[in-house]
Amino acid sequence: MKIAICASEVVPFAKTGGLADVTGALPLSLEALKQEVNIIMPKYKAIQEPKFKINRFKEDISYSVVSKGIKVYFIENEAYFNREGLYGDKSGDYKDNLDRFSYYCKRSLELLKEINFKADIIHIHDWQATLIPIYLKTLYKDKPFYKNIRTVLTIHNIGYQGLFPKEQYPKLGLDWSYFNMEMLEFYNQINLLKGGMVFSDLINTVSPTYSKEIQTKEFGYGLEGVLNKRKNSVFGILNGLDYSIWNPETDKLIAKTYSAEKIKDKNENKKDLQKICKLPEDSRVPLFGIVSRLAEQKGFDILALAIDKICRMDLELVILGTGDMKYHLILEDMVKKYPKVISLHLKFDDVLAHKIYAGSDIFLMPSKYEPCGLGQLISLKYGTLPLVFKTGGLADTVTKDNGFIFDNYSQEDLIKTIQKAIKAFQNKDKWLKTQSSAMQCDFSWEESAQKYIDLYERAKKA
Ligand code: ADP
């Protein structure tokens, strides 16, 4: 099958979150399963770095080759994409995001024709790419080249919908007849994710549980009705993890590599992390790690309520992340109050992330909702037991046998579960057994990639 993957971020070229991990890893497994894959993404400023081998295709299009023969095409536009941020800067989202991503979508469709890649499937990701199926079924519907192309939309987080003021609608180049409640309109605004959900041939999301949750009022962010109408076309495929990047046996970014058999060597990583973080180097104190966006979705509302009590427990806590200013401030206060307990790193830092996954004993991820979550999958592989709220992909991957899970979203239950984990940490034999079953979990991409191929086949018949 010929598959075009269209996404606004792809590892290793640009990443703000799990979306990039998925669009970076899935194509490699699809290629291994004999599929023909091309990727199309915008060319941000960071992609000009010499570490990427970039070739020129034409004036406004360059490309890089990954794995055996996957071409990653970059759409260039000085005004739209040559910026530090992907979607915004310190003052918020870029004001011209609708212009930027509608340009990206249209240019991607044109590019397919220019490279004569008659895709069976265009697999689009999140709102930034949803104008592709919309344009295909409107502006491009009578163009012969695009006739049999089918589209699959993967929703990585339904909380981000691409909402824009109605006044910007003419920029899309679409007839006003599509601006109605059944299509692109959402409470008098443009909603690009909604449009994508209506116009794609199939919809999927990144875990089976989340695919059901988003069809409810609690998790649907107002789009549950749209999904209900298409419920026979909604699927959930769990993300895999790229074990060539995330593997304690081969990880070059950590102090000492280790395996389940050589779990003692994990301690060297704990020591290293404690040292970097200027925390007391005591192996008997359980070390909790967090690598996350600092957002309510990631559980920071209950964490903020509980943090003072948590810091008074017998533990150490390392936090790496950026996000809402209010959480930056709360956590900075805690560092002043408990400098020997909490170490805070308000930045995006891939190397430190690896060190936290390897050096911590417990990975804290109490997300309020979690489409799939990669943090818990990574920490399982590193024998760092995840402590999670039972939701979405966390519910699909963490159990009592490989971590800690609570099912009532409150600061009280979070605190109780942390206490439980601290107690469990004292029972070394049981801890080792749990670590060993965590490290044996296999969330590699092969199985999920095969499920995607089955989904593409289904879309071809849609
Ligand atoms: P999200 O909702 O943010 O996409 P995921 O758990 O699906 O959450 O994926 C987050 C990815 O981003 C993981 O690979 C995680 O390690 C990484 N990550 C998050 N915050 C940071 C940070 N501050 N520094 C380095 N890596 C980070």
CSV table of C-alpha atoms and ligand atoms in Angstrom, one decimal:
chain,number,residue,atom,x,y,z
A,1,MET,CA,0.0,0.0,0.0
A,2,LYS,CA,1.1,3.6,-0.6
A,3,ILE,CA,0.7,5.7,2.6
A,4,ALA,CA,1.3,9.4,3.1
A,5,ILE,CA,1.7,10.5,6.7
A,6,CYS,CA,0.8,14.1,7.2
A,7,ALA,CA,1.6,15.6,10.6
A,8,SER,CA,2.8,18.9,12.1
A,9,GLU,CA,5.6,17.3,14.1
A,10,VAL,CA,7.8,14.2,13.5
A,11,VAL,CA,10.8,12.8,15.5
A,12,PRO,CA,13.7,13.5,15.0
A,13,PHE,CA,12.9,16.7,13.2
A,14,ALA,CA,10.5,18.5,15.5
A,15,LYS,CA,8.8,17.5,18.7
A,16,THR,CA,6.6,19.1,21.3
A,17,GLY,CA,5.0,15.9,22.6
A,18,GLY,CA,3.9,12.3,22.0
A,19,LEU,CA,2.4,13.1,18.5
A,20,ALA,CA,6.0,13.4,17.2
A,21,ASP,CA,7.1,10.1,18.7
A,22,VAL,CA,4.2,8.4,17.0
A,23,THR,CA,4.7,10.0,13.5
A,24,GLY,CA,8.4,9.3,13.8
A,25,ALA,CA,8.1,5.6,14.8
A,26,LEU,CA,5.0,4.3,13.0
A,27,PRO,CA,6.4,4.9,9.5
A,28,LEU,CA,9.5,2.8,10.3
A,29,SER,CA,7.4,-0.2,11.3
A,30,LEU,CA,5.1,0.2,8.3
A,31,GLU,CA,8.1,0.1,6.1
A,32,ALA,CA,9.3,-3.0,7.8
A,33,LEU,CA,5.9,-4.5,7.0
A,34,LYS,CA,6.5,-3.8,3.3
A,35,GLN,CA,4.4,-0.6,3.0
A,36,GLU,CA,5.5,2.3,0.9
A,37,VAL,CA,5.6,5.4,3.1
A,38,ASN,CA,6.2,9.1,2.6
A,39,ILE,CA,5.9,11.8,5.3
A,40,ILE,CA,5.0,15.5,4.8
A,41,MET,CA,5.6,18.2,7.4
A,42,PRO,CA,6.3,21.9,7.7
A,43,LYS,CA,9.9,23.0,7.7
A,44,TYR,CA,10.5,24.8,11.0
A,45,LYS,CA,13.6,26.8,11.8
A,46,ALA,CA,15.2,24.0,13.8
A,47,ILE,CA,15.1,21.6,10.8
A,48,GLN,CA,17.8,23.7,9.1
A,49,GLU,CA,20.4,22.4,11.6
A,50,PRO,CA,23.3,20.7,9.9
A,51,LYS,CA,22.7,17.4,11.9
A,52,PHE,CA,19.8,16.7,9.5
A,53,LYS,CA,20.8,15.8,6.0
A,54,ILE,CA,18.4,17.8,3.8
A,55,ASN,CA,18.2,17.6,0.1
A,56,ARG,CA,16.4,20.0,-2.2
A,57,PHE,CA,13.4,18.8,-4.4
A,58,LYS,CA,12.3,22.2,-5.7
A,59,GLU,CA,12.3,25.8,-4.7
A,60,ASP,CA,9.9,25.5,-1.7
A,61,ILE,CA,10.3,21.8,-1.0
A,62,SER,CA,13.2,19.9,0.6
A,63,TYR,CA,13.4,16.3,1.9
A,64,SER,CA,15.4,14.0,4.0
A,65,VAL,CA,15.5,10.2,3.8
A,66,VAL,CA,15.0,8.1,7.0
A,67,SER,CA,15.4,4.4,7.5
A,68,LYS,CA,15.6,2.5,4.1
A,69,GLY,CA,13.6,4.7,1.8
A,70,ILE,CA,11.1,6.8,3.7
A,71,LYS,CA,11.1,10.4,2.3
A,72,VAL,CA,10.2,13.1,4.8
A,73,TYR,CA,9.2,16.1,2.7
A,74,PHE,CA,9.4,19.6,4.2
A,75,ILE,CA,7.0,22.3,3.1
A,76,GLU,CA,8.9,25.6,3.2
A,77,ASN,CA,7.5,29.0,3.7
A,78,GLU,CA,9.7,31.7,5.1
A,79,ALA,CA,6.8,33.7,6.6
A,80,TYR,CA,4.8,30.8,8.1
A,81,PHE,CA,7.3,28.3,9.3
A,82,ASN,CA,10.7,29.8,9.7
A,83,ARG,CA,10.2,30.4,13.4
A,84,GLU,CA,11.4,28.9,16.7
A,85,GLY,CA,8.0,27.7,17.9
A,86,LEU,CA,5.8,25.1,16.2
A,87,TYR,CA,2.5,26.6,17.2
A,88,GLY,CA,3.3,29.6,19.3
A,89,ASP,CA,5.6,31.4,21.7
A,90,LYS,CA,5.6,32.7,25.2
A,91,SER,CA,2.7,35.0,24.5
A,92,GLY,CA,0.5,32.2,23.3
A,93,ASP,CA,-0.6,30.6,20.0
A,94,TYR,CA,0.6,32.3,16.8
A,95,LYS,CA,-2.2,34.5,15.5
A,96,ASP,CA,-1.8,33.2,12.0
A,97,ASN,CA,-2.1,29.5,12.7
A,98,LEU,CA,-5.1,29.1,10.4
A,99,ASP,CA,-3.1,30.6,7.5
A,100,ARG,CA,-0.1,28.5,8.4
A,101,PHE,CA,-1.8,25.1,8.6
A,102,SER,CA,-4.3,25.7,5.8
A,103,TYR,CA,-1.2,26.5,3.6
A,104,TYR,CA,0.5,23.3,4.8
A,105,CYS,CA,-2.5,21.2,4.0
A,106,LYS,CA,-3.0,22.6,0.5
A,107,ARG,CA,0.7,22.4,-0.3
A,108,SER,CA,0.8,18.8,0.9
A,109,LEU,CA,-2.0,17.8,-1.5
A,110,GLU,CA,-0.3,19.5,-4.4
A,111,LEU,CA,3.0,17.9,-3.5
A,112,LEU,CA,1.6,14.4,-3.8
A,113,LYS,CA,0.8,15.1,-7.4
A,114,GLU,CA,4.2,16.7,-8.0
A,115,ILE,CA,6.0,13.6,-6.8
A,116,ASN,CA,3.4,11.4,-8.4
A,117,PHE,CA,2.6,9.6,-5.2
A,118,LYS,CA,-0.9,8.3,-5.7
A,119,ALA,CA,-1.5,7.4,-2.1
A,120,ASP,CA,-4.0,4.7,-1.2
A,121,ILE,CA,-4.2,6.4,2.2
A,122,ILE,CA,-3.4,9.8,3.6
A,123,HIS,CA,-3.0,9.3,7.4
A,124,ILE,CA,-3.5,12.7,9.0
A,125,HIS,CA,-2.8,13.6,12.6
A,126,ASP,CA,-4.6,16.2,14.7
A,127,TRP,CA,-6.2,19.4,13.8
A,128,GLN,CA,-3.2,20.9,12.0
A,129,ALA,CA,-3.7,18.4,9.1
A,130,THR,CA,-7.5,18.0,9.1
A,131,LEU,CA,-7.9,20.4,6.1
A,132,ILE,CA,-6.5,17.7,4.0
A,133,PRO,CA,-9.6,15.4,4.1
A,134,ILE,CA,-11.8,18.5,4.0
A,135,TYR,CA,-10.1,19.8,0.8
A,136,LEU,CA,-10.1,16.4,-0.7
A,137,LYS,CA,-13.9,16.1,-0.5
A,138,THR,CA,-14.5,19.7,-1.5
A,139,LEU,CA,-12.0,21.6,-3.6
A,140,TYR,CA,-10.3,18.5,-4.9
A,141,LYS,CA,-13.2,16.2,-5.4
A,142,ASP,CA,-13.3,16.4,-9.2
A,143,LYS,CA,-9.5,16.2,-9.7
A,144,PRO,CA,-8.8,12.8,-11.2
A,145,PHE,CA,-5.4,12.3,-9.5
A,146,TYR,CA,-7.0,12.4,-6.1
A,147,LYS,CA,-10.0,10.2,-6.9
A,148,ASN,CA,-9.4,7.1,-4.9
A,149,ILE,CA,-7.4,8.4,-2.0
A,150,ARG,CA,-8.8,7.5,1.3
A,151,THR,CA,-8.1,9.3,4.6
A,152,VAL,CA,-7.6,8.2,8.2
A,153,LEU,CA,-7.6,10.7,11.0
A,154,THR,CA,-5.7,9.9,14.2
A,155,ILE,CA,-6.8,12.1,17.2
A,156,HIS,CA,-3.9,12.4,19.7
A,157,ASN,CA,-5.8,14.6,22.1
A,158,ILE,CA,-9.4,15.8,21.6
A,159,GLY,CA,-8.7,18.7,23.9
A,160,TYR,CA,-6.9,20.5,21.1
A,161,GLN,CA,-9.3,21.2,18.3
A,162,GLY,CA,-8.0,24.1,16.2
A,163,LEU,CA,-10.6,26.7,17.0
A,164,PHE,CA,-10.6,30.0,15.0
A,165,PRO,CA,-12.9,33.0,14.7
A,166,LYS,CA,-15.6,32.8,12.0
A,167,GLU,CA,-14.2,35.9,10.4
A,168,GLN,CA,-11.2,33.9,9.3
A,169,TYR,CA,-13.3,31.4,7.3
A,170,PRO,CA,-12.8,33.1,3.9
A,171,LYS,CA,-9.1,32.3,4.2
A,172,LEU,CA,-9.9,28.6,3.9
A,173,GLY,CA,-11.1,29.1,0.4
A,174,LEU,CA,-14.2,27.0,1.1
A,175,ASP,CA,-17.8,27.7,0.3
A,176,TRP,CA,-19.8,29.0,3.2
A,177,SER,CA,-22.2,26.1,2.8
A,178,TYR,CA,-19.7,24.0,4.7
A,179,PHE,CA,-19.8,26.3,7.7
A,180,ASN,CA,-22.7,24.6,9.4
A,181,MET,CA,-23.3,22.6,12.6
A,182,GLU,CA,-22.9,19.3,10.8
A,183,MET,CA,-19.5,20.3,9.4
A,184,LEU,CA,-17.0,23.0,10.4
A,185,GLU,CA,-19.0,25.2,12.7
A,186,PHE,CA,-18.7,24.9,16.5
A,187,TYR,CA,-20.6,27.5,18.5
A,188,ASN,CA,-20.1,30.1,15.8
A,189,GLN,CA,-16.4,29.4,15.5
A,190,ILE,CA,-14.4,27.3,13.0
A,191,ASN,CA,-13.4,23.9,14.4
A,192,LEU,CA,-10.9,22.2,12.3
A,193,LEU,CA,-10.7,18.9,14.2
A,194,LYS,CA,-14.5,18.6,13.9
A,195,GLY,CA,-14.2,19.2,10.2
A,196,GLY,CA,-11.6,16.5,10.0
A,197,MET,CA,-13.8,14.1,11.9
A,198,VAL,CA,-16.7,14.7,9.5
A,199,PHE,CA,-14.7,14.5,6.3
A,200,SER,CA,-12.2,11.7,7.0
A,201,ASP,CA,-13.1,8.2,5.9
A,202,LEU,CA,-12.1,6.6,9.3
A,203,ILE,CA,-11.2,8.1,12.6
A,204,ASN,CA,-9.0,6.5,15.2
A,205,THR,CA,-7.4,7.5,18.5
A,206,VAL,CA,-4.4,6.2,20.4
A,207,SER,CA,-5.8,3.7,22.8
A,208,PRO,CA,-8.9,1.5,22.9
A,209,THR,CA,-10.1,3.0,26.2
A,210,TYR,CA,-9.7,6.6,25.0
A,211,SER,CA,-11.6,5.8,21.8
A,212,LYS,CA,-14.6,5.0,24.0
A,213,GLU,CA,-14.1,7.8,26.5
A,214,ILE,CA,-14.1,10.5,23.8
A,215,GLN,CA,-17.6,9.4,22.9
A,216,THR,CA,-18.9,10.5,26.3
A,217,LYS,CA,-19.7,14.0,27.6
A,218,GLU,CA,-17.0,13.9,30.2
A,219,PHE,CA,-14.1,13.4,27.8
A,220,GLY,CA,-15.5,14.5,24.4
A,221,TYR,CA,-14.8,18.2,24.8
A,222,GLY,CA,-18.1,18.9,23.0
A,223,LEU,CA,-17.3,16.6,20.0
A,224,GLU,CA,-18.9,13.5,21.5
A,225,GLY,CA,-22.0,14.0,19.4
A,226,VAL,CA,-20.0,14.1,16.2
A,227,LEU,CA,-18.2,10.9,17.2
A,228,ASN,CA,-21.5,9.2,18.2
A,229,LYS,CA,-22.8,9.8,14.7
A,230,ARG,CA,-19.8,8.1,13.3
A,231,LYS,CA,-19.4,5.4,16.0
A,232,ASN,CA,-19.0,2.6,13.5
A,233,SER,CA,-16.0,4.5,12.0
A,234,VAL,CA,-14.2,5.2,15.3
A,235,PHE,CA,-11.3,2.9,16.4
A,236,GLY,CA,-8.6,2.8,19.0
A,237,ILE,CA,-5.0,1.6,18.4
A,238,LEU,CA,-2.5,1.7,21.3
A,239,ASN,CA,0.7,3.6,20.5
A,240,GLY,CA,3.9,1.6,20.4
A,241,LEU,CA,7.2,2.7,21.7
A,242,ASP,CA,10.4,3.0,19.7
A,243,TYR,CA,12.7,0.7,21.6
A,244,SER,CA,15.7,1.7,19.5
A,245,ILE,CA,15.4,5.1,21.4
A,246,TRP,CA,14.0,3.9,24.7
A,247,ASN,CA,15.9,0.9,26.0
A,248,PRO,CA,18.0,0.9,29.2
A,249,GLU,CA,20.2,-1.8,27.7
A,250,THR,CA,21.4,0.5,24.9
A,251,ASP,CA,20.6,4.0,26.0
A,252,LYS,CA,23.7,6.2,25.5
A,253,LEU,CA,22.3,9.1,27.4
A,254,ILE,CA,22.2,7.5,30.8
A,255,ALA,CA,25.0,7.0,33.3
A,256,LYS,CA,25.0,3.2,33.1
A,257,THR,CA,23.1,0.8,30.9
A,258,TYR,CA,21.2,-2.0,32.6
A,259,SER,CA,18.7,-4.8,32.1
A,260,ALA,CA,16.2,-6.8,34.2
A,261,GLU,CA,19.0,-9.3,34.9
A,262,LYS,CA,21.4,-6.5,35.9
A,263,ILE,CA,18.9,-4.3,37.7
A,264,LYS,CA,21.5,-3.4,40.3
A,265,ASP,CA,23.1,-1.1,37.7
A,266,LYS,CA,20.0,1.0,37.7
A,267,ASN,CA,21.2,2.3,41.1
A,268,GLU,CA,24.1,4.1,39.3
A,269,ASN,CA,21.5,6.0,37.4
A,270,LYS,CA,19.7,6.9,40.6
A,271,LYS,CA,23.0,8.2,42.1
A,272,ASP,CA,23.8,10.1,38.9
A,273,LEU,CA,20.3,11.7,38.9
A,274,GLN,CA,20.5,12.6,42.5
A,275,LYS,CA,23.8,14.2,41.9
A,276,ILE,CA,22.7,16.2,38.9
A,277,CYS,CA,19.6,17.3,40.8
A,278,LYS,CA,21.6,18.2,44.0
A,279,LEU,CA,19.4,15.9,46.1
A,280,PRO,CA,20.8,13.7,49.0
A,281,GLU,CA,22.4,10.6,47.4
A,282,ASP,CA,20.6,8.1,49.4
A,283,SER,CA,19.5,4.8,47.7
A,284,ARG,CA,17.0,4.0,50.4
A,285,VAL,CA,14.8,7.0,49.8
A,286,PRO,CA,12.3,6.4,46.9
A,287,LEU,CA,13.0,8.8,44.1
A,288,PHE,CA,9.9,9.9,42.1
A,289,GLY,CA,10.3,11.3,38.6
A,290,ILE,CA,8.0,13.4,36.4
A,291,VAL,CA,8.6,14.3,32.7
A,292,SER,CA,5.5,16.1,31.5
A,293,ARG,CA,3.8,19.1,30.2
A,294,LEU,CA,2.8,21.1,33.3
A,295,ALA,CA,-0.9,21.1,32.5
A,296,GLU,CA,-4.2,20.3,34.3
A,297,GLN,CA,-4.6,17.4,31.8
A,298,LYS,CA,-1.4,15.8,33.2
A,299,GLY,CA,-2.8,15.9,36.8
A,300,PHE,CA,-1.2,19.1,37.9
A,301,ASP,CA,-4.4,20.4,39.4
A,302,ILE,CA,-4.5,17.6,42.1
A,303,LEU,CA,-0.7,17.5,42.3
A,304,ALA,CA,-0.6,21.3,43.1
A,305,LEU,CA,-3.1,20.7,45.9
A,306,ALA,CA,-1.2,17.8,47.3
A,307,ILE,CA,2.4,18.9,46.7
A,308,ASP,CA,3.1,20.4,50.1
A,309,LYS,CA,2.0,17.1,51.8
A,310,ILE,CA,3.9,15.1,49.3
A,311,CYS,CA,7.1,17.0,50.0
A,312,ARG,CA,6.8,16.2,53.7
A,313,MET,CA,6.8,12.5,52.9
A,314,ASP,CA,9.9,10.3,53.0
A,315,LEU,CA,10.8,10.7,49.3
A,316,GLU,CA,12.6,12.7,46.7
A,317,LEU,CA,11.0,14.2,43.6
A,318,VAL,CA,12.5,15.4,40.3
A,319,ILE,CA,10.2,17.3,37.9
A,320,LEU,CA,11.1,18.1,34.3
A,321,GLY,CA,8.6,20.1,32.2
A,322,THR,CA,7.2,23.3,31.0
A,323,GLY,CA,3.6,24.6,30.7
A,324,ASP,CA,1.2,26.7,32.6
A,325,MET,CA,2.8,29.6,34.5
A,326,LYS,CA,0.7,28.9,37.6
A,327,TYR,CA,2.3,25.5,38.0
A,328,HIS,CA,5.7,26.9,37.4
A,329,LEU,CA,5.1,29.3,40.3
A,330,ILE,CA,3.6,26.8,42.7
A,331,LEU,CA,6.5,24.4,42.1
A,332,GLU,CA,9.2,27.1,42.4
A,333,ASP,CA,7.7,27.9,45.8
A,334,MET,CA,8.0,24.3,46.8
A,335,VAL,CA,11.7,24.2,45.8
A,336,LYS,CA,12.3,27.2,48.1
A,337,LYS,CA,10.5,25.4,50.9
A,338,TYR,CA,11.9,21.9,50.4
A,339,PRO,CA,15.2,22.2,48.6
A,340,LYS,CA,16.4,18.7,49.7
A,341,VAL,CA,13.2,17.0,48.5
A,342,ILE,CA,12.3,18.5,45.2
A,343,SER,CA,14.4,19.3,42.2
A,344,LEU,CA,12.7,21.3,39.4
A,345,HIS,CA,13.7,21.8,35.8
A,346,LEU,CA,11.5,24.1,33.8
A,347,LYS,CA,12.6,23.3,30.3
A,348,PHE,CA,12.4,20.7,27.5
A,349,ASP,CA,15.4,18.5,27.8
A,350,ASP,CA,15.6,15.1,26.1
A,351,VAL,CA,18.9,14.1,27.8
A,352,LEU,CA,17.6,14.8,31.3
A,353,ALA,CA,14.3,13.0,30.4
A,354,HIS,CA,16.3,9.8,29.7
A,355,LYS,CA,18.1,10.2,33.0
A,356,ILE,CA,14.9,10.6,34.9
A,357,TYR,CA,13.3,7.5,33.3
A,358,ALA,CA,16.4,5.5,34.2
A,359,GLY,CA,17.2,7.0,37.6
A,360,SER,CA,13.8,7.2,39.3
A,361,ASP,CA,12.2,4.5,41.2
A,362,ILE,CA,8.7,5.6,40.5
A,363,PHE,CA,7.3,7.6,37.6
A,364,LEU,CA,4.5,9.9,38.6
A,365,MET,CA,1.8,10.4,35.9
A,366,PRO,CA,-1.6,11.1,37.5
A,367,SER,CA,-3.2,12.5,34.2
A,368,LYS,CA,-6.8,13.5,34.5
A,369,TYR,CA,-7.2,12.1,31.0
A,370,GLU,CA,-4.6,10.5,28.8
A,371,PRO,CA,-5.2,9.5,25.2
A,372,CYS,CA,-2.3,7.0,25.3
A,373,GLY,CA,0.6,8.4,27.2
A,374,LEU,CA,4.2,7.5,26.4
A,375,GLY,CA,5.8,8.4,29.8
A,376,GLN,CA,4.3,5.3,31.4
A,377,LEU,CA,5.4,3.0,28.5
A,378,ILE,CA,9.0,4.4,28.7
A,379,SER,CA,9.2,4.1,32.5
A,380,LEU,CA,7.9,0.5,32.4
A,381,LYS,CA,10.8,-0.4,30.0
A,382,TYR,CA,13.2,1.3,32.5
A,383,GLY,CA,11.9,-0.6,35.5
A,384,THR,CA,10.6,2.6,36.9
A,385,LEU,CA,7.2,1.8,38.3
A,386,PRO,CA,4.5,4.1,37.0
A,387,LEU,CA,1.9,5.6,39.4
A,388,VAL,CA,-1.1,6.6,37.4
A,389,PHE,CA,-4.8,7.5,37.4
A,390,LYS,CA,-7.0,4.9,35.7
A,391,THR,CA,-7.9,6.6,32.5
A,392,GLY,CA,-7.4,6.2,28.7
A,393,GLY,CA,-4.1,4.6,27.7
A,394,LEU,CA,-2.9,4.5,31.3
A,395,ALA,CA,-5.8,2.1,32.1
A,396,ASP,CA,-4.8,0.0,29.1
A,397,THR,CA,-1.2,-0.4,30.0
A,398,VAL,CA,-0.6,-0.1,33.8
A,399,THR,CA,-1.9,-2.7,36.3
A,400,LYS,CA,-1.3,-3.7,39.9
A,401,ASP,CA,1.4,-6.1,38.6
A,402,ASN,CA,3.6,-3.5,37.0
A,403,GLY,CA,2.8,-0.2,38.8
A,404,PHE,CA,0.3,1.7,40.9
A,405,ILE,CA,-3.1,2.8,39.8
A,406,PHE,CA,-5.9,4.8,41.5
A,407,ASP,CA,-9.4,5.2,40.2
A,408,ASN,CA,-10.8,8.2,42.0
A,409,TYR,CA,-9.4,11.4,40.7
A,410,SER,CA,-8.7,13.4,43.9
A,411,GLN,CA,-5.7,14.7,45.8
A,412,GLU,CA,-6.6,12.3,48.7
A,413,ASP,CA,-6.3,9.2,46.5
A,414,LEU,CA,-3.2,10.5,44.9
A,415,ILE,CA,-1.6,11.0,48.3
A,416,LYS,CA,-2.8,7.5,49.5
A,417,THR,CA,-1.3,5.9,46.4
A,418,ILE,CA,2.0,7.7,46.8
A,419,GLN,CA,2.1,6.4,50.4
A,420,LYS,CA,1.4,2.9,49.2
A,421,ALA,CA,4.2,3.1,46.7
A,422,ILE,CA,6.7,4.3,49.4
A,423,LYS,CA,5.6,1.4,51.5
A,424,ALA,CA,6.0,-1.1,48.7
A,425,PHE,CA,9.5,0.3,48.0
A,426,GLN,CA,10.6,-1.0,51.3
A,427,ASN,CA,9.7,-4.6,50.4
A,428,LYS,CA,12.8,-5.3,48.1
A,429,ASP,CA,11.9,-8.8,46.9
A,430,LYS,CA,8.4,-7.8,45.8
A,431,TRP,CA,9.7,-4.6,44.3
A,432,LEU,CA,12.2,-6.5,42.2
A,433,LYS,CA,9.4,-8.9,41.0
A,434,THR,CA,7.2,-5.9,40.0
A,435,GLN,CA,10.1,-4.2,38.3
A,436,SER,CA,10.9,-7.4,36.4
A,437,SER,CA,7.3,-7.7,35.1
A,438,ALA,CA,7.2,-4.0,34.2
A,439,MET,CA,10.4,-4.5,32.1
A,440,GLN,CA,9.0,-7.5,30.4
A,441,CYS,CA,5.9,-5.6,29.0
A,442,ASP,CA,6.2,-5.3,25.3
A,443,PHE,CA,4.7,-2.2,23.7
A,444,SER,CA,6.8,-2.3,20.5
A,445,TRP,CA,5.3,-0.9,17.3
A,446,GLU,CA,5.1,-4.1,15.2
A,447,GLU,CA,1.7,-5.1,16.6
A,448,SER,CA,0.2,-1.6,16.4
A,449,ALA,CA,1.6,-1.0,13.0
A,450,GLN,CA,-0.1,-4.2,11.8
A,451,LYS,CA,-3.4,-2.9,13.3
A,452,TYR,CA,-2.9,0.4,11.4
A,453,ILE,CA,-2.5,-1.6,8.1
A,454,ASP,CA,-5.7,-3.4,8.8
A,455,LEU,CA,-7.4,0.0,9.5
A,456,TYR,CA,-6.0,1.3,6.2
A,457,GLU,CA,-7.4,-1.7,4.4
A,458,ARG,CA,-10.8,-1.0,6.0
A,459,ALA,CA,-10.6,2.6,4.9
A,460,LYS,CA,-9.9,1.6,1.3
A,461,LYS,CA,-13.3,-0.1,1.3
A,462,ALA,CA,-15.0,2.8,3.0
B,1,ADP,P1,1.8,14.5,25.5
B,1,ADP,O1,0.3,14.6,25.8
B,1,ADP,O2,2.6,15.6,26.0
B,1,ADP,O3,2.0,14.2,24.0
B,1,ADP,P2,2.9,11.8,26.0
B,1,ADP,O4,3.1,11.1,27.2
B,1,ADP,O5,2.1,11.1,24.9
B,1,ADP,O6,2.3,13.2,26.3
B,1,ADP,O7,4.3,12.1,25.3
B,1,ADP,C1,5.2,13.0,25.9
B,1,ADP,C2,6.6,12.8,25.3
B,1,ADP,O8,7.3,14.1,25.4
B,1,ADP,C3,7.4,11.8,26.0
B,1,ADP,O9,8.3,11.2,25.1
B,1,ADP,C4,8.1,12.6,27.1
B,1,ADP,O10,9.3,11.9,27.5
B,1,ADP,C5,8.4,13.9,26.3
B,1,ADP,N1,8.5,15.1,27.1
B,1,ADP,C6,7.5,15.7,27.8
B,1,ADP,N2,8.0,16.8,28.4
B,1,ADP,C7,9.3,16.8,28.2
B,1,ADP,C8,10.4,17.7,28.6
B,1,ADP,N3,10.1,18.8,29.4
B,1,ADP,N4,11.6,17.4,28.3
B,1,ADP,C9,11.9,16.3,27.5
B,1,ADP,N5,10.9,15.5,27.1
B,1,ADP,C10,9.6,15.7,27.4
